[in-house]
mmCIF file of C-alpha atoms in Angstrom:
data_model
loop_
_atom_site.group_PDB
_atom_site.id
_atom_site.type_symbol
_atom_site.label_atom_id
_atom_site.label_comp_id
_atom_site.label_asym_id
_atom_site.label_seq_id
_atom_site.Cartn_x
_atom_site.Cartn_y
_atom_site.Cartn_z
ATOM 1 C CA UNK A 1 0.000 0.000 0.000
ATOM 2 C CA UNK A 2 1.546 3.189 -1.346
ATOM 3 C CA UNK A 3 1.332 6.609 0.446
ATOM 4 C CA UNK A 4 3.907 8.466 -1.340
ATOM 5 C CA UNK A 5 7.260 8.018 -2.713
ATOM 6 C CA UNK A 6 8.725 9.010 0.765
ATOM 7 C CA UNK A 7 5.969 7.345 3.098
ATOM 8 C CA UNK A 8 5.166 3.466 2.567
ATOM 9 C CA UNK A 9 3.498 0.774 4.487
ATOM 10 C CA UNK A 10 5.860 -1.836 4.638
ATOM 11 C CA UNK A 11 4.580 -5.465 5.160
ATOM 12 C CA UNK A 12 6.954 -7.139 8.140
ATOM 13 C CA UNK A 13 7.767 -10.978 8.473
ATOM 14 C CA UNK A 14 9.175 -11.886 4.826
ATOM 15 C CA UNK A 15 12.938 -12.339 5.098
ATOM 16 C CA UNK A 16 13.747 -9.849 2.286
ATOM 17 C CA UNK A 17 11.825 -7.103 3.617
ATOM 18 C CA UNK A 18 14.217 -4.192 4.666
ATOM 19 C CA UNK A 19 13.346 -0.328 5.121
ATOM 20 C CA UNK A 20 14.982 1.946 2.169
ATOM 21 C CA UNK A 21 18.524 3.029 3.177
ATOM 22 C CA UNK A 22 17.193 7.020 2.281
ATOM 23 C CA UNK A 23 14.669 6.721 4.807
ATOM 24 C CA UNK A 24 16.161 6.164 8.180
ATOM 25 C CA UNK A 25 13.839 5.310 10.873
ATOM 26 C CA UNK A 26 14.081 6.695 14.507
ATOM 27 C CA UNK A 27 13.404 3.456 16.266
ATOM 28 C CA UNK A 28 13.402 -0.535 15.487
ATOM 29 C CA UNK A 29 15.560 -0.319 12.373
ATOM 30 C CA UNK A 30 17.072 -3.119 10.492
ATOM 31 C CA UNK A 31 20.523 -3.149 11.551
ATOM 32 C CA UNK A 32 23.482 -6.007 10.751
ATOM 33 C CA UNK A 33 25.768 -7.395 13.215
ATOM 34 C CA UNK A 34 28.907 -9.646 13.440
ATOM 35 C CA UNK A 35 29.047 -11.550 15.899
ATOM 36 C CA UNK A 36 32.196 -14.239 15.534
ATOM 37 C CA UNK A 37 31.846 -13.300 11.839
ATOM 38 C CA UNK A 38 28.401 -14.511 11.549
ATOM 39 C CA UNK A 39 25.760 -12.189 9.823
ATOM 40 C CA UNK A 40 22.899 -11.829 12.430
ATOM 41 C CA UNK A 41 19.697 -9.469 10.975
ATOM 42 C CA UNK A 42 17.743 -8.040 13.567
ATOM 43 C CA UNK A 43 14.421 -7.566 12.719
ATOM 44 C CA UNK A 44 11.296 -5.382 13.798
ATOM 45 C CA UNK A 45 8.857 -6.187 16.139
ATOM 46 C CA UNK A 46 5.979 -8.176 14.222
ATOM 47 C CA UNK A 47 8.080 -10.182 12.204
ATOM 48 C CA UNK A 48 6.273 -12.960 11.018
ATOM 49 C CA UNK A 49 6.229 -15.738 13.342
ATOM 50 C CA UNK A 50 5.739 -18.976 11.081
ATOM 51 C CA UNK A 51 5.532 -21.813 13.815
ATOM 52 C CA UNK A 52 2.007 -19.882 14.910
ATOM 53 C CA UNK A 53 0.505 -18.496 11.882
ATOM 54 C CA UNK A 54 1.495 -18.840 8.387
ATOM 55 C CA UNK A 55 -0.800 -16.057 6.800
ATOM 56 C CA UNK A 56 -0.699 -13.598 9.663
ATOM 57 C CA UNK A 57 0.999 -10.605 9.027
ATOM 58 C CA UNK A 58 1.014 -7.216 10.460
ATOM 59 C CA UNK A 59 1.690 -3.726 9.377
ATOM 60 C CA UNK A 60 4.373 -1.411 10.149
ATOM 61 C CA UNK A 61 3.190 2.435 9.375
ATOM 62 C CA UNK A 62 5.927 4.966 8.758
ATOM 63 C CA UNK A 63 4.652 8.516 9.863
ATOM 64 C CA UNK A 64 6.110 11.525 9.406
ATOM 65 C CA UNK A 65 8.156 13.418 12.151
ATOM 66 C CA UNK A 66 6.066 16.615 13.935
ATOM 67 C CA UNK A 67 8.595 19.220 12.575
ATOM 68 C CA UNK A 68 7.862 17.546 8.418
ATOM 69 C CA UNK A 69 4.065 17.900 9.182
ATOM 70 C CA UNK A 70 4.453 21.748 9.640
ATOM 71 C CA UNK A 71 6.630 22.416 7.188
ATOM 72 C CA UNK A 72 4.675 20.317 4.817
ATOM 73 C CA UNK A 73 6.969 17.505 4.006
ATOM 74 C CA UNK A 74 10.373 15.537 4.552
ATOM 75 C CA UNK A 75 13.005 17.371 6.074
ATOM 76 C CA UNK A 76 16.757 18.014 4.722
ATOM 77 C CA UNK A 77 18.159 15.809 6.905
ATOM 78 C CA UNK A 78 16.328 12.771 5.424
ATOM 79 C CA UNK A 79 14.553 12.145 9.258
ATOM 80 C CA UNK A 80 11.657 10.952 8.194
ATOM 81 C CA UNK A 81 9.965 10.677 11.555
ATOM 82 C CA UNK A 82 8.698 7.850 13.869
ATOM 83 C CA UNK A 83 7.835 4.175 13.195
ATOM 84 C CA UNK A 84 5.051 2.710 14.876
ATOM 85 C CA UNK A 85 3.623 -0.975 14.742
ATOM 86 C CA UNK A 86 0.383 -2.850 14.719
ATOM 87 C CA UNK A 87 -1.406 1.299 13.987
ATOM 88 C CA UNK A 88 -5.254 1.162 13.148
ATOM 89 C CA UNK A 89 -4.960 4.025 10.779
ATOM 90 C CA UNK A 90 -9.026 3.762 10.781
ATOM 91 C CA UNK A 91 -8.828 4.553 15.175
ATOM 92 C CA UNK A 92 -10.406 8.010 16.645
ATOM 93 C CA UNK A 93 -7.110 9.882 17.267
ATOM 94 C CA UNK A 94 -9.038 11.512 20.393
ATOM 95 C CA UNK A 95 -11.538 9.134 21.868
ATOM 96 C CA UNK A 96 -14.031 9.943 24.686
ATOM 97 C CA UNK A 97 -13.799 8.882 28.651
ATOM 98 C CA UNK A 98 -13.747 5.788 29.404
ATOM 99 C CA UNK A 99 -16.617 3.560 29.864
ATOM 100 C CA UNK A 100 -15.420 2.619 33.350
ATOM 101 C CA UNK A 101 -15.000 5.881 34.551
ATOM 102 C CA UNK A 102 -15.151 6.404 38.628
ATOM 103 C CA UNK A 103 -18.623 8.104 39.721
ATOM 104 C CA UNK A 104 -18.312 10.960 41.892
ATOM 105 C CA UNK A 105 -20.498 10.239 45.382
ATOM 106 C CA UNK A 106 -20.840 12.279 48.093
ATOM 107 C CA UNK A 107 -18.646 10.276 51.151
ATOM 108 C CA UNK A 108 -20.811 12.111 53.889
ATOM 109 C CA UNK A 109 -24.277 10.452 52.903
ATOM 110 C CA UNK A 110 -23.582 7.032 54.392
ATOM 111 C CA UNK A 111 -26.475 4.355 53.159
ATOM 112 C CA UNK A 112 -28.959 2.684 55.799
ATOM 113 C CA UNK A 113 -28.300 0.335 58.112
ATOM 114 C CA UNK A 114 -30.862 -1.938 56.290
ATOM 115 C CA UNK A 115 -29.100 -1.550 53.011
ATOM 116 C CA UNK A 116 -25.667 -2.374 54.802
ATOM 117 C CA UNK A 117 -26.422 -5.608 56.854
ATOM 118 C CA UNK A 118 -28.161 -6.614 53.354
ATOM 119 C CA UNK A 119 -25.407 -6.708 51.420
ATOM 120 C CA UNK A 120 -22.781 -8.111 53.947
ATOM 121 C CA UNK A 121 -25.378 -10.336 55.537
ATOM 122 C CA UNK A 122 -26.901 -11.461 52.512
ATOM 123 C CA UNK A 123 -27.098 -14.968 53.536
ATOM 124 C CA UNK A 124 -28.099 -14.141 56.999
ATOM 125 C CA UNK A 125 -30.860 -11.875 55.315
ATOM 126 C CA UNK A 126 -32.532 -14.398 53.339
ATOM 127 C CA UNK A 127 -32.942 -16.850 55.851
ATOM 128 C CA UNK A 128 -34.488 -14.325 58.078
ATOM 129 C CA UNK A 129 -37.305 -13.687 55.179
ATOM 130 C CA UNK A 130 -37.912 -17.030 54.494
ATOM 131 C CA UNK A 131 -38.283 -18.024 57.737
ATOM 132 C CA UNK A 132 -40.574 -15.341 58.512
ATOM 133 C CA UNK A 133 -42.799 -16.428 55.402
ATOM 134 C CA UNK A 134 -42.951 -19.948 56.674
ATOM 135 C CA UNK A 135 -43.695 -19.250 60.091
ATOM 136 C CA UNK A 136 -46.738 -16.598 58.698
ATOM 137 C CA UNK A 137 -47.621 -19.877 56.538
ATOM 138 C CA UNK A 138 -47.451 -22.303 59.462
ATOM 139 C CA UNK A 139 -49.524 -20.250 61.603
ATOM 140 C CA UNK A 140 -52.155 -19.510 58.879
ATOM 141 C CA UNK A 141 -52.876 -23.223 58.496
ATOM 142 C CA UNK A 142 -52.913 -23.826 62.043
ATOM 143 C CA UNK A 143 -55.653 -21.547 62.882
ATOM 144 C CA UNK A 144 -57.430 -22.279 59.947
ATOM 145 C CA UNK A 145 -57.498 -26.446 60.819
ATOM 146 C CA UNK A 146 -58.415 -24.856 64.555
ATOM 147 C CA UNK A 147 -61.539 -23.418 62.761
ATOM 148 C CA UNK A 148 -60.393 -19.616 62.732
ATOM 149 C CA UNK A 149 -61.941 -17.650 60.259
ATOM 150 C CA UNK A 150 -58.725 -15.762 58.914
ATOM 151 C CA UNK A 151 -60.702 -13.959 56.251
ATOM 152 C CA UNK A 152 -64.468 -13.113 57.697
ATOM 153 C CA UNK A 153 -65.321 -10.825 55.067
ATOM 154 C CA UNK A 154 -69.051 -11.410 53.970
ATOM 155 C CA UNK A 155 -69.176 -10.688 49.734
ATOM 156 C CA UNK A 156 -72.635 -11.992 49.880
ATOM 157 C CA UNK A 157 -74.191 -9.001 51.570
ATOM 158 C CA UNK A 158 -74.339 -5.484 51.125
ATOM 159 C CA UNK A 159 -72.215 -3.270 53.101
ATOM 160 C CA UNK A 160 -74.431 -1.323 55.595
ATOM 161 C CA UNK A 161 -73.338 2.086 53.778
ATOM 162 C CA UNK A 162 -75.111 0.820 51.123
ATOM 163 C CA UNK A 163 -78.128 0.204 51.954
ATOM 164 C CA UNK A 164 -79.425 4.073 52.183
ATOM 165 C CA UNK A 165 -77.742 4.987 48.974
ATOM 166 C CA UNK A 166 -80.469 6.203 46.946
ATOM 167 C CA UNK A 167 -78.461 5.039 43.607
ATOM 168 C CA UNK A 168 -78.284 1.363 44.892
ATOM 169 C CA UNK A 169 -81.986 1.489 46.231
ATOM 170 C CA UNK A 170 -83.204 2.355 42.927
ATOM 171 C CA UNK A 171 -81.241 -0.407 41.130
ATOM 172 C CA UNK A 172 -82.730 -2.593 43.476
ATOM 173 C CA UNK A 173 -86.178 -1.551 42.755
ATOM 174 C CA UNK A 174 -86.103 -1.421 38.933
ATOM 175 C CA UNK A 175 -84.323 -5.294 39.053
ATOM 176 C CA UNK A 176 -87.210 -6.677 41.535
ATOM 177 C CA UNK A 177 -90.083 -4.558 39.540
ATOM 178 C CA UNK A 178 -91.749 -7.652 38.359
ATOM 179 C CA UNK A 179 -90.927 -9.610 41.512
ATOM 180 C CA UNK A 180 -91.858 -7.829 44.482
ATOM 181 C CA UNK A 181 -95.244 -8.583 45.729
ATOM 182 C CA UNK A 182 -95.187 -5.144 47.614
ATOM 183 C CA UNK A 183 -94.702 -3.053 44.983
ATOM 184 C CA UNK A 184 -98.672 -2.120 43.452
ATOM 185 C CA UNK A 185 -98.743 -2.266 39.837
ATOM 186 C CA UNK A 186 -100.999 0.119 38.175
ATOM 187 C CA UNK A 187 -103.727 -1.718 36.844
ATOM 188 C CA UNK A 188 -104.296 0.279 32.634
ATOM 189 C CA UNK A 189 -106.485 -2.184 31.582
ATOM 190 C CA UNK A 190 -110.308 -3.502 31.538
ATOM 191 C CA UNK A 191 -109.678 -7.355 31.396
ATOM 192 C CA UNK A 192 -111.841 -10.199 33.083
ATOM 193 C CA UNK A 193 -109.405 -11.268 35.464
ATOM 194 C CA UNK A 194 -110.084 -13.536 38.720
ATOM 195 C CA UNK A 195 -111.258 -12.118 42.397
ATOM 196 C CA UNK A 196 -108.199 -10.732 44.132
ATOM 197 C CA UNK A 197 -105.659 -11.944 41.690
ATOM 198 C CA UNK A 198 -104.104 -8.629 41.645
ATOM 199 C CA UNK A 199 -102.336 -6.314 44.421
ATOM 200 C CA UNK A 200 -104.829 -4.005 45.963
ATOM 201 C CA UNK A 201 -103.660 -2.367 49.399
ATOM 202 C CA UNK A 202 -100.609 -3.352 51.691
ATOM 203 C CA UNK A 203 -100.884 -3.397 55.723
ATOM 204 C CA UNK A 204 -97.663 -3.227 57.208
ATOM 205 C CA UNK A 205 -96.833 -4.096 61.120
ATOM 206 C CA UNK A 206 -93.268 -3.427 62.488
ATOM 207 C CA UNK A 207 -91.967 -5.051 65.579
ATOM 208 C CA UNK A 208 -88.641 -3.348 67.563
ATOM 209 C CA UNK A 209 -86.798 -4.423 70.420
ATOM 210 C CA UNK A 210 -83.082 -4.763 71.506
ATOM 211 C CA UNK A 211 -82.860 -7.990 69.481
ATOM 212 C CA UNK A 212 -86.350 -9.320 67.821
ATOM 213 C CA UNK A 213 -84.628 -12.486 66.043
ATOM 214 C CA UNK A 214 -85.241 -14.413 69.330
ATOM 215 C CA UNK A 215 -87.424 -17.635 69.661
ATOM 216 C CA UNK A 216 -90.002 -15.840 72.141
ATOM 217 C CA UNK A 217 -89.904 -12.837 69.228
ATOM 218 C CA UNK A 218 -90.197 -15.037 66.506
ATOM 219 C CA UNK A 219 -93.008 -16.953 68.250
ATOM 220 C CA UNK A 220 -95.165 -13.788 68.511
ATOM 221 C CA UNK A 221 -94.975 -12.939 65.338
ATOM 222 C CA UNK A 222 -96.057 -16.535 64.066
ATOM 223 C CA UNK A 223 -98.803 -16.226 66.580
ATOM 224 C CA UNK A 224 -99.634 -12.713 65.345
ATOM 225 C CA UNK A 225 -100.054 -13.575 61.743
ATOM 226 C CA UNK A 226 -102.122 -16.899 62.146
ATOM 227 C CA UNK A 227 -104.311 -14.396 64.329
ATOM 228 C CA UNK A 228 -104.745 -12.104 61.611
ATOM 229 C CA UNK A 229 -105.154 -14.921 58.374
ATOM 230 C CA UNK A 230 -107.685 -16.963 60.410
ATOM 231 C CA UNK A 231 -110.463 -14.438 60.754
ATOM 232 C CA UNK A 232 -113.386 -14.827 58.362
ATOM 233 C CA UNK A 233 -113.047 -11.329 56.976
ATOM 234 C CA UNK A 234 -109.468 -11.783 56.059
ATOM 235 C CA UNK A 235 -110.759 -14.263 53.371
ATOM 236 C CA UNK A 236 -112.958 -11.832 51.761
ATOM 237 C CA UNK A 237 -109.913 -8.761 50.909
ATOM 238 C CA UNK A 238 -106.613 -10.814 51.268
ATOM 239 C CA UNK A 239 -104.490 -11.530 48.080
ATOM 240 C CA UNK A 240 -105.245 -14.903 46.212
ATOM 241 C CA UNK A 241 -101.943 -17.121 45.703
ATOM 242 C CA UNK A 242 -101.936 -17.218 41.520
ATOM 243 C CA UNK A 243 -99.398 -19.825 41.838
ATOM 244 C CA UNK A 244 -101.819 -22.219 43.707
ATOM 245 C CA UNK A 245 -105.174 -21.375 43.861
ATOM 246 C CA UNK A 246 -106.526 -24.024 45.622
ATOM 247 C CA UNK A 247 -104.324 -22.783 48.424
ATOM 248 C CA UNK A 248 -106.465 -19.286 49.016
ATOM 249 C CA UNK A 249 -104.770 -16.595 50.204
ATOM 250 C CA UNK A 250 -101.079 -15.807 49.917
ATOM 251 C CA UNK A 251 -99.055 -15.816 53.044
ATOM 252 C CA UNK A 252 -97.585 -12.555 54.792
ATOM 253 C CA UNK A 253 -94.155 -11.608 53.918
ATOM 254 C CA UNK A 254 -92.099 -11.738 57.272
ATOM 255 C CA UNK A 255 -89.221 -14.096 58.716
ATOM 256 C CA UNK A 256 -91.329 -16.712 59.450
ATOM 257 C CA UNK A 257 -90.999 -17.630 55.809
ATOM 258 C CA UNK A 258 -87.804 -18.167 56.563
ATOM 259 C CA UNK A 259 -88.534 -21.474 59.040
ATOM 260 C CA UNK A 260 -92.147 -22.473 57.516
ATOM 261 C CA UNK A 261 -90.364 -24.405 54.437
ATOM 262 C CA UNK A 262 -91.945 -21.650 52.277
ATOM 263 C CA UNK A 263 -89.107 -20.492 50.063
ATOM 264 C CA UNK A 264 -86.933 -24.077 50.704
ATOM 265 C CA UNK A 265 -87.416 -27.184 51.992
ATOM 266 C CA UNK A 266 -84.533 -26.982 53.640
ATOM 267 C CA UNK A 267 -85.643 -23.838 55.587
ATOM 268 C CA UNK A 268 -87.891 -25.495 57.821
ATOM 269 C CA UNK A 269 -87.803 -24.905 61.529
ATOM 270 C CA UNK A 270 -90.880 -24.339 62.865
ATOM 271 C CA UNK A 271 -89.508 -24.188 66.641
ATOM 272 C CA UNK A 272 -86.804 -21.765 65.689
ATOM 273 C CA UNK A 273 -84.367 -24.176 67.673
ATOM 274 C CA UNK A 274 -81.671 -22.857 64.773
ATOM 275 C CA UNK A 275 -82.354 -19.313 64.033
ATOM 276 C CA UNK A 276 -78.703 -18.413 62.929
ATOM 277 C CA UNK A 277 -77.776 -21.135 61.063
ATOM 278 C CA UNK A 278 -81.381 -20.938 58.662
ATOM 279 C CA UNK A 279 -80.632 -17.187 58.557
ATOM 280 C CA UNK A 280 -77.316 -17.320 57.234
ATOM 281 C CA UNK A 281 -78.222 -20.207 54.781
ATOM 282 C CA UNK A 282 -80.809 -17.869 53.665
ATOM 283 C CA UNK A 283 -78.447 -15.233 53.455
ATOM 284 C CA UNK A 284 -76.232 -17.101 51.033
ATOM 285 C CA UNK A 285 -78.990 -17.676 48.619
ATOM 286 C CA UNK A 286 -78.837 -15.168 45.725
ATOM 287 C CA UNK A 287 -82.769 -15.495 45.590
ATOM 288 C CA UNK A 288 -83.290 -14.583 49.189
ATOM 289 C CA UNK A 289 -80.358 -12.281 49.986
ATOM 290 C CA UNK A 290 -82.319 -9.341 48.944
ATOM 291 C CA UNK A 291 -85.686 -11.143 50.721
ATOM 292 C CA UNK A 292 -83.925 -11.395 54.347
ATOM 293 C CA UNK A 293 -82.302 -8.044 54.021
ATOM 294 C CA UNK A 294 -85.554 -6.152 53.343
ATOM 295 C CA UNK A 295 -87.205 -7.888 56.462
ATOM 296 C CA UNK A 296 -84.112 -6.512 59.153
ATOM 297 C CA UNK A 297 -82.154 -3.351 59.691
ATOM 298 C CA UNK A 298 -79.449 -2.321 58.691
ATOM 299 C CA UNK A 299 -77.727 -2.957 61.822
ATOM 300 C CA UNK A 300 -78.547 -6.543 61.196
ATOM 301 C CA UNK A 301 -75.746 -9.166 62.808
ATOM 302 C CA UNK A 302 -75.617 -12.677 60.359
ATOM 303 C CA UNK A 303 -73.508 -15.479 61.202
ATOM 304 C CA UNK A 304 -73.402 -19.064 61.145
ATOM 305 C CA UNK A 305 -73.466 -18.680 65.489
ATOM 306 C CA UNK A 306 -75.252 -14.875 65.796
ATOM 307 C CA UNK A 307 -78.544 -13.484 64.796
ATOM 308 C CA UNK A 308 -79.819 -9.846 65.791
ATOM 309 C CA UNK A 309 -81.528 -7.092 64.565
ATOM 310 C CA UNK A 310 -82.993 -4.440 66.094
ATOM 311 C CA UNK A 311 -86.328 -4.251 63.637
ATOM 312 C CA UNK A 312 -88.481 -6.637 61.197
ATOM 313 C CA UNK A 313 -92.039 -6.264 59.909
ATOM 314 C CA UNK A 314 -94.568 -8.293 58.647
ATOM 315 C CA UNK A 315 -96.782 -7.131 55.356
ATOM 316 C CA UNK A 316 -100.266 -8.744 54.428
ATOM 317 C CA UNK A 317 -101.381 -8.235 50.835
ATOM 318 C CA UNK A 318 -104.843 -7.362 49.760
ATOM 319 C CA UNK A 319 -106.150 -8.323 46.637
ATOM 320 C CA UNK A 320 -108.196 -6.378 43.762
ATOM 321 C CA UNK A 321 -110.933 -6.751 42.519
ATOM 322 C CA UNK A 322 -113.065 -7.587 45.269
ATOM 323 C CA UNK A 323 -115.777 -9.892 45.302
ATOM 324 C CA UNK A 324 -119.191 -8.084 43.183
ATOM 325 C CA UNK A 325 -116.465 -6.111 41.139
ATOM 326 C CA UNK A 326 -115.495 -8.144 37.810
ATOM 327 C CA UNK A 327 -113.004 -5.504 36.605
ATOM 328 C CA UNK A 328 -110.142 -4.011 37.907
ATOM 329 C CA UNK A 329 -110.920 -0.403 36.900
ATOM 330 C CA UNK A 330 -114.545 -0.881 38.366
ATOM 331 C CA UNK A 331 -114.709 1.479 40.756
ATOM 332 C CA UNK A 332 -111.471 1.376 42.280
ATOM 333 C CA UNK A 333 -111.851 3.417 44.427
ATOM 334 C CA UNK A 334 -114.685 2.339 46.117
ATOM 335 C CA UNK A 335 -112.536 -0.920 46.432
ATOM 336 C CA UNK A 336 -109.624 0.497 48.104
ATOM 337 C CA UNK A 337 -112.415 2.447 50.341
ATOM 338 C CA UNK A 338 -113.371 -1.294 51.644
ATOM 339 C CA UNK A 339 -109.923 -2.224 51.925
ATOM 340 C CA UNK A 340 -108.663 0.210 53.987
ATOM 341 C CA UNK A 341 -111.357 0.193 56.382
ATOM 342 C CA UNK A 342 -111.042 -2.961 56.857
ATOM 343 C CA UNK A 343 -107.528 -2.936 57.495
ATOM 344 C CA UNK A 344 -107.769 -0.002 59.923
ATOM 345 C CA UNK A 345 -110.044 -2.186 62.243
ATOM 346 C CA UNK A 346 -107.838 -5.133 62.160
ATOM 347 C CA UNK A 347 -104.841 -3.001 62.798
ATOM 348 C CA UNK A 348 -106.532 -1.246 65.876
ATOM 349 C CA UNK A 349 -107.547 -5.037 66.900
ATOM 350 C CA UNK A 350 -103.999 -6.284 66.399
ATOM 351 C CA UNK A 351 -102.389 -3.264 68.766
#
């Protein structure tokens, strides 16, 4: 490779290679020795070493001397300038920091105590987690086999703040529209329909006390219904059960429901010997949820081993149309007239 008549790359290693006697170099020259009158060459460094590689060769770049660079060439004197070996000629002359650089840090912040026994106690540290873990895991299934409830959290109720949000209430009532024997449907048009087939008037009797979902509680307000559906009257206004006619009249919505086998046969405990435990069943029922919770407060207490409320009611349903009346816009209001005197005397004879 030629850079000019005065500066060549010479290729090193082949025994006939020698540098130009015109061109002296200021280091690692070819010189000849005696030495007991036998011819010794010395060579440069990078001579070809045959015994490693055969083909390997390196280069030997001749570069002019810093006073020939300013003057723009060679000088008189035939120096030529320096020889270096193995160059890159294609290397950044100036290259940046280095990668490994030292980071300056501040020596007065010294790092936490935590960080420090981490990293010289590493071993020591890990074992302590572990163990830790495990003994959180041991203990966990202990109590659990013991029967602790670890995680009591309830999903299937609603969360007492909930229960006076008027958002929730009203998604409530829209979902149960068609399902809520309470709720009196508007009644648009003149078909034949059957006596007392459809919701007239509602009568509504609360009971409060420190804790009403006792047996003695419970027992009066059995006692107090089958008082109320036994008298003659009763049969003439009350609701008819369109699901079984032959029955008569629908029953009250109240707890008792709850232990009559009404809604399950499995709810049936007509001595409330197991008030809790039908309750909560109840309570775990999608269907019913929503039943139980609009028969207590919302202080209500649920558990497999607790029961208590502090308020329940009892509703009886009248029917329309009433009997001499064949349809439902015949004089309703003469109809509800009836009914509501009727169930103002029965309400005065129930207090």
């Amino acid at each position: 490779m030629q850079r000019s008549d005065k500066y060549q790359v010479q290729q090193m290693g082949l025994a006939s290679n020698s540098f130009s006697p015109n061109e002296p170099m200021s280091t690692e020259k070819s010189r000849h020795t005696e030495d007991n009158g036998t011819s010794k060459q010395m060579t440069q460094v990078g001579v070809e070493n045959k015994s490693f590689y055969e083909d390997v060769q390196t280069e030997t770049v001749v570069k002019p001397a810093k006073e020939e660079l300013q003057n723009g060439g060679p000088q008189a004197d035939g120096n030529t300038g320096m020889c270096e070996t193995n160059v890159d000629v294609d290397a950044d002359p100036e290259p940046g920091p280095a990668v490994d650089a030292p980071v300056s840090f501040d020596p007065k912040k010294r790092p936490l105590l935590y960080c420090k026994f981490i990293v010289k106690h590493y071993k020591l540290a890990f074992a302590l987690t572990l163990s830790g873990h495990l003994i959180f895991l041991v203990a966990s299934g202990i109590m659990i086999l013991a029967g602790y409830s670890l995680f009591p959290t309830d999903f299937q109720g609603v969360p007492l703040n909930m229960n006076n949000d008027d958002t929730f209430l009203r998604e409530v009532a829209w979902s149960y529209r068609d399902e809520e024997e309470s709720i009196l449907k508007v009644n648009t048009s003149a078909e034949m329909v059957g006596a007392r087939t459809k919701n007239g008037d509602i009568l509504q009797i609360f009971y409060q006390g420190a804790n009403v979902l006792t047996k003695e509680n419970l027992q009066a307000i059995k006692d107090l219904e089958e008082q109320m559906t036994s008298k003659p009257e009763w049969l003439k206004f009350c609701k008819q059960d369109v699901k079984n006619l032959q029955a008569g009249c629908s029953k009250p919505s109240s707890l008792i429901r709850f232990f009559d086998g009404s809604f399950h046969p499995s709810l049936n405990d007509p001595t409330f010997s197991n008030i809790s435990g039908i309750l909560y069943t109840a309570l775990n029922i999608p269907l019913l949820n929503r039943t139980l919770q609009a028969l207590v407060g919302t202080e209500a207490v649920i558990t497999p081993t607790e029961a208590s409320t502090t308020i329940t009611r009892t509703l009886f349903f009248t029917g329309l149309p009433l009997e001499g009346y064949n349809l439902t816009t015949d004089s309703v209001s003469d109809q509800m007239t009836l009914i509501q005197t009727f169930l103002k005397k029965e309400n005065l004879a129930l207090q």
